[in-house]
Amino acid sequence: MASVGSRQIVGEGTSYRDWASWNGFDTMLRLDVANLIEPGSRAIIVAPHPDDEVLGCGGLMQALAALKRQTLLVAVTDGGGSHPGSKQWPQEKLLENRPTETLDALSRLDIDLPAVHRLGIPDGGVAQGESELIKKLLALIEPGDTVFATWEFDGHPDHEATGRAARRACELTGTRCVQVPVWTWHWARPGDPRVPWQHARRLDLDDKALERKRHAMTAFESQIHPDPSTGAEPILSPDALERLFRPWEIYFV
């Protein structure tokens, strides 16, 4: 998997146990979704790839649905680049299957399906299409919206470009941008000075919400199983999933 600078997404990464034993989560301020997204306002969740919306915001989407807040999911890419050289998952099959996996996953969250807007930017090419992404986001963002996007230093080039584009679009429209760490939990360490912990907010998930998030992730079959045609391990290893199946989600506000 592509990485950026010192933010390397290689090997098994920082273990769930290491993160679970860190007391920094205990002192984080809580994310107040009801006040962040006021009645009549809209949340826009910008996902670089199909699965990022559930990995980063599966609990948030459940909270938004419970509050009856309007939600728009923006799919930046359709995820066609996840399995280079694969006979099991050639690009044309991924382009067909991965958006469908997202819809299946959203249904497993047991919420009313949000509107989904697909941008069709090439997987692996978000940085090259960053100006285009900004323009497309500007056409979607309305006054009062709050935009959630992957953190602009998350370690994956597409995630970082998505975060930068979302932040810039929000600056130009005067709207709020909240960023979401996804691959950060792989390369960072507890208390890592590269991570803006002072801006971190914690959204607690009850047992039912966490179980629905786990169930939703089983829809992404292309990402959670090995590829027999290449011998490649799953894109989302059990370790990667375990790190994101904690009873909370973290947002940089």
CSV table of C-alpha atoms in Angstrom, one decimal:
chain,number,residue,atom,x,y,z
A,1,MET,CA,0.0,0.0,0.0
A,2,ALA,CA,1.2,3.5,-0.8
A,3,SER,CA,2.5,5.6,2.1
A,4,VAL,CA,3.6,9.2,2.6
A,5,GLY,CA,6.8,10.3,4.1
A,6,SER,CA,7.4,8.9,7.6
A,7,ARG,CA,3.7,7.8,7.8
A,8,GLN,CA,4.4,4.3,6.5
A,9,ILE,CA,1.6,1.8,6.1
A,10,VAL,CA,3.7,-1.4,6.2
A,11,GLY,CA,3.8,-4.5,8.3
A,12,GLU,CA,1.3,-5.1,11.1
A,13,GLY,CA,1.5,-1.6,12.5
A,14,THR,CA,0.8,-0.5,16.1
A,15,SER,CA,-1.2,-3.2,17.8
A,16,TYR,CA,-4.7,-2.9,19.2
A,17,ARG,CA,-3.3,-3.8,22.6
A,18,ASP,CA,-0.9,-0.8,22.5
A,19,TRP,CA,-3.8,1.6,21.6
A,20,ALA,CA,-6.2,0.0,24.1
A,21,SER,CA,-3.7,0.5,27.0
A,22,TRP,CA,-3.2,4.2,26.2
A,23,ASN,CA,-4.9,6.5,28.7
A,24,GLY,CA,-4.9,9.4,26.3
A,25,PHE,CA,-8.4,8.4,25.1
A,26,ASP,CA,-9.7,8.7,28.6
A,27,THR,CA,-9.2,12.4,28.8
A,28,MET,CA,-10.4,13.3,25.3
A,29,LEU,CA,-13.4,15.6,25.0
A,30,ARG,CA,-16.5,14.0,23.6
A,31,LEU,CA,-17.9,14.7,20.2
A,32,ASP,CA,-21.4,16.3,20.6
A,33,VAL,CA,-23.0,15.3,17.3
A,34,ALA,CA,-26.3,17.0,18.2
A,35,ASN,CA,-24.6,20.4,18.6
A,36,LEU,CA,-22.1,19.9,15.8
A,37,ILE,CA,-24.8,19.1,13.3
A,38,GLU,CA,-27.7,21.3,14.3
A,39,PRO,CA,-31.3,20.6,13.3
A,40,GLY,CA,-31.8,21.5,9.6
A,41,SER,CA,-28.1,21.2,8.9
A,42,ARG,CA,-26.4,18.6,6.8
A,43,ALA,CA,-23.3,16.3,7.3
A,44,ILE,CA,-21.2,15.5,4.2
A,45,ILE,CA,-19.0,12.5,4.6
A,46,VAL,CA,-16.2,12.4,2.0
A,47,ALA,CA,-14.8,8.9,1.5
A,48,PRO,CA,-11.6,8.4,-0.6
A,49,HIS,CA,-12.5,4.7,-1.2
A,50,PRO,CA,-15.5,2.5,-0.7
A,51,ASP,CA,-15.2,1.3,3.0
A,52,ASP,CA,-13.6,4.5,4.4
A,53,GLU,CA,-17.0,5.9,5.2
A,54,VAL,CA,-17.7,2.9,7.5
A,55,LEU,CA,-14.2,2.5,8.9
A,56,GLY,CA,-14.0,6.1,9.9
A,57,CYS,CA,-17.6,7.2,10.4
A,58,GLY,CA,-19.8,4.0,10.8
A,59,GLY,CA,-20.8,5.1,14.3
A,60,LEU,CA,-21.2,8.7,13.3
A,61,MET,CA,-23.7,7.8,10.6
A,62,GLN,CA,-25.7,5.8,13.1
A,63,ALA,CA,-25.8,8.8,15.4
A,64,LEU,CA,-26.8,11.1,12.6
A,65,ALA,CA,-29.6,8.8,11.6
A,66,ALA,CA,-30.9,8.6,15.2
A,67,LEU,CA,-30.9,12.4,15.3
A,68,LYS,CA,-32.7,12.5,11.9
A,69,ARG,CA,-29.9,14.7,10.4
A,70,GLN,CA,-29.5,14.8,6.6
A,71,THR,CA,-26.4,13.1,5.4
A,72,LEU,CA,-24.7,13.1,2.0
A,73,LEU,CA,-22.0,10.5,1.3
A,74,VAL,CA,-19.5,11.6,-1.3
A,75,ALA,CA,-17.5,8.7,-2.9
A,76,VAL,CA,-14.3,10.2,-4.3
A,77,THR,CA,-13.2,7.1,-6.1
A,78,ASP,CA,-14.9,3.8,-6.9
A,79,GLY,CA,-11.9,1.8,-5.6
A,80,GLY,CA,-10.7,0.2,-8.8
A,81,GLY,CA,-7.0,0.2,-7.9
A,82,SER,CA,-7.0,-1.9,-4.8
A,83,HIS,CA,-5.8,-5.2,-6.5
A,84,PRO,CA,-3.2,-4.5,-9.2
A,85,GLY,CA,-2.6,-7.6,-11.4
A,86,SER,CA,-5.4,-9.6,-9.8
A,87,LYS,CA,-7.4,-12.1,-11.8
A,88,GLN,CA,-9.8,-12.5,-8.9
A,89,TRP,CA,-10.4,-8.8,-8.7
A,90,PRO,CA,-9.6,-7.1,-12.0
A,91,GLN,CA,-10.2,-3.4,-12.2
A,92,GLU,CA,-13.5,-3.6,-14.1
A,93,LYS,CA,-14.9,-6.0,-11.5
A,94,LEU,CA,-13.8,-3.8,-8.6
A,95,LEU,CA,-15.4,-0.7,-10.3
A,96,GLU,CA,-18.6,-2.6,-10.4
A,97,ASN,CA,-18.5,-4.4,-7.0
A,98,ARG,CA,-17.0,-1.9,-4.6
A,99,PRO,CA,-19.8,0.8,-4.9
A,100,THR,CA,-22.3,-2.0,-4.4
A,101,GLU,CA,-20.3,-3.2,-1.3
A,102,THR,CA,-20.8,0.3,0.1
A,103,LEU,CA,-24.5,0.2,-0.4
A,104,ASP,CA,-24.7,-3.2,1.2
A,105,ALA,CA,-22.6,-2.0,4.2
A,106,LEU,CA,-24.8,1.0,4.7
A,107,SER,CA,-27.9,-1.2,4.8
A,108,ARG,CA,-26.2,-3.3,7.5
A,109,LEU,CA,-25.8,-0.2,9.7
A,110,ASP,CA,-29.6,-0.4,10.0
A,111,ILE,CA,-30.1,3.2,9.0
A,112,ASP,CA,-32.0,5.0,6.3
A,113,LEU,CA,-29.6,5.1,3.4
A,114,PRO,CA,-28.0,8.5,2.9
A,115,ALA,CA,-27.8,10.0,-0.5
A,116,VAL,CA,-24.6,8.9,-2.3
A,117,HIS,CA,-22.8,11.1,-4.8
A,118,ARG,CA,-20.0,9.4,-6.8
A,119,LEU,CA,-17.3,11.6,-8.2
A,120,GLY,CA,-15.4,8.9,-10.3
A,121,ILE,CA,-11.9,10.2,-9.6
A,122,PRO,CA,-9.4,7.4,-10.3
A,123,ASP,CA,-8.3,5.3,-7.3
A,124,GLY,CA,-4.7,6.1,-6.6
A,125,GLY,CA,-5.0,9.4,-8.5
A,126,VAL,CA,-6.7,11.7,-6.0
A,127,ALA,CA,-3.6,13.9,-5.5
A,128,GLN,CA,-3.4,14.4,-9.3
A,129,GLY,CA,-7.1,15.2,-9.4
A,130,GLU,CA,-7.0,17.4,-6.2
A,131,SER,CA,-8.0,20.6,-8.0
A,132,GLU,CA,-10.9,18.8,-9.7
A,133,LEU,CA,-12.0,17.4,-6.3
A,134,ILE,CA,-12.0,20.8,-4.8
A,135,LYS,CA,-14.3,22.1,-7.6
A,136,LYS,CA,-16.6,19.2,-7.3
A,137,LEU,CA,-16.9,19.6,-3.5
A,138,LEU,CA,-17.5,23.3,-4.0
A,139,ALA,CA,-20.5,22.4,-6.1
A,140,LEU,CA,-21.9,20.2,-3.4
A,141,ILE,CA,-21.3,22.1,-0.2
A,142,GLU,CA,-24.1,24.4,1.0
A,143,PRO,CA,-24.1,27.0,3.8
A,144,GLY,CA,-24.4,25.3,7.2
A,145,ASP,CA,-22.9,22.0,6.1
A,146,THR,CA,-20.3,20.2,8.1
A,147,VAL,CA,-17.8,18.2,6.1
A,148,PHE,CA,-16.1,15.0,7.4
A,149,ALA,CA,-13.1,13.8,5.4
A,150,THR,CA,-10.0,11.7,6.0
A,151,TRP,CA,-7.2,13.4,7.9
A,152,GLU,CA,-4.8,15.2,5.5
A,153,PHE,CA,-1.8,13.5,7.2
A,154,ASP,CA,-3.4,10.0,7.4
A,155,GLY,CA,-0.6,8.2,5.6
A,156,HIS,CA,-2.4,7.1,2.4
A,157,PRO,CA,-1.9,9.5,-0.6
A,158,ASP,CA,-5.6,9.4,-1.5
A,159,HIS,CA,-6.7,10.0,2.1
A,160,GLU,CA,-4.3,12.9,2.4
A,161,ALA,CA,-5.4,14.5,-0.9
A,162,THR,CA,-9.0,14.1,0.1
A,163,GLY,CA,-8.4,15.8,3.4
A,164,ARG,CA,-6.6,18.7,1.8
A,165,ALA,CA,-9.3,19.2,-0.8
A,166,ALA,CA,-12.1,19.1,1.8
A,167,ARG,CA,-10.3,21.5,4.0
A,168,ARG,CA,-9.7,23.9,1.1
A,169,ALA,CA,-13.3,23.6,-0.1
A,170,CYS,CA,-14.5,24.4,3.4
A,171,GLU,CA,-12.2,27.4,3.7
A,172,LEU,CA,-13.6,28.8,0.5
A,173,THR,CA,-17.3,28.2,1.6
A,174,GLY,CA,-16.9,29.2,5.2
A,175,THR,CA,-18.1,25.8,6.4
A,176,ARG,CA,-16.7,23.5,9.0
A,177,CYS,CA,-14.3,20.6,8.1
A,178,VAL,CA,-13.8,17.7,10.5
A,179,GLN,CA,-11.0,15.3,9.7
A,180,VAL,CA,-11.0,11.6,10.4
A,181,PRO,CA,-7.9,9.4,11.1
A,182,VAL,CA,-8.2,5.9,9.5
A,183,TRP,CA,-4.7,4.6,8.6
A,184,THR,CA,-3.2,6.8,11.3
A,185,TRP,CA,-3.8,4.0,13.8
A,186,HIS,CA,-1.4,1.8,11.8
A,187,TRP,CA,1.7,4.0,11.7
A,188,ALA,CA,1.3,6.3,14.7
A,189,ARG,CA,2.1,5.4,18.3
A,190,PRO,CA,0.1,6.3,21.4
A,191,GLY,CA,0.9,10.0,22.2
A,192,ASP,CA,2.6,10.4,18.8
A,193,PRO,CA,3.6,14.1,18.5
A,194,ARG,CA,2.8,13.9,14.8
A,195,VAL,CA,-0.9,13.6,15.6
A,196,PRO,CA,-3.0,16.7,16.7
A,197,TRP,CA,-4.4,15.1,19.9
A,198,GLN,CA,-5.4,18.6,21.2
A,199,HIS,CA,-8.1,18.7,18.4
A,200,ALA,CA,-9.2,15.1,18.9
A,201,ARG,CA,-12.8,14.4,20.0
A,202,ARG,CA,-14.2,11.0,20.9
A,203,LEU,CA,-17.6,9.7,19.8
A,204,ASP,CA,-18.5,6.8,22.1
A,205,LEU,CA,-20.3,3.8,20.5
A,206,ASP,CA,-22.6,1.5,22.5
A,207,ASP,CA,-22.4,-2.2,22.0
A,208,LYS,CA,-25.2,-2.3,19.4
A,209,ALA,CA,-23.6,0.5,17.3
A,210,LEU,CA,-20.2,-1.2,17.4
A,211,GLU,CA,-21.7,-4.5,16.4
A,212,ARG,CA,-23.6,-2.9,13.5
A,213,LYS,CA,-20.3,-1.3,12.4
A,214,ARG,CA,-18.6,-4.7,12.5
A,215,HIS,CA,-21.4,-6.2,10.6
A,216,ALA,CA,-21.3,-3.5,8.0
A,217,MET,CA,-17.6,-4.1,7.3
A,218,THR,CA,-18.3,-7.7,6.3
A,219,ALA,CA,-19.9,-6.3,3.2
A,220,PHE,CA,-16.5,-5.3,1.8
A,221,GLU,CA,-15.6,-8.8,0.6
A,222,SER,CA,-13.1,-7.5,-1.9
A,223,GLN,CA,-11.1,-5.9,0.9
A,224,ILE,CA,-11.3,-8.4,3.8
A,225,HIS,CA,-10.2,-11.6,2.2
A,226,PRO,CA,-6.9,-12.8,0.7
A,227,ASP,CA,-6.5,-12.8,-3.1
A,228,PRO,CA,-5.9,-16.3,-4.3
A,229,SER,CA,-4.9,-15.2,-7.8
A,230,THR,CA,-1.9,-13.1,-6.5
A,231,GLY,CA,-1.3,-14.6,-3.0
A,232,ALA,CA,-1.8,-11.1,-1.6
A,233,GLU,CA,-3.1,-10.7,2.0
A,234,PRO,CA,-6.4,-8.8,2.6
A,235,ILE,CA,-6.2,-5.1,2.0
A,236,LEU,CA,-7.9,-4.7,5.5
A,237,SER,CA,-6.1,-7.3,7.7
A,238,PRO,CA,-7.7,-8.5,10.9
A,239,ASP,CA,-5.2,-6.3,12.8
A,240,ALA,CA,-6.3,-3.2,10.8
A,241,LEU,CA,-9.9,-3.9,11.4
A,242,GLU,CA,-9.4,-4.6,15.1
A,243,ARG,CA,-7.8,-1.1,15.6
A,244,LEU,CA,-10.9,0.5,14.1
A,245,PHE,CA,-13.4,-1.7,16.1
A,246,ARG,CA,-13.0,0.1,19.3
A,247,PRO,CA,-16.0,1.4,21.2
A,248,TRP,CA,-15.4,4.9,19.9
A,249,GLU,CA,-14.4,6.9,16.9
A,250,ILE,CA,-12.0,9.8,16.9
A,251,TYR,CA,-12.4,13.1,15.0
A,252,PHE,CA,-10.1,16.1,14.6
A,253,VAL,CA,-12.3,19.2,15.1
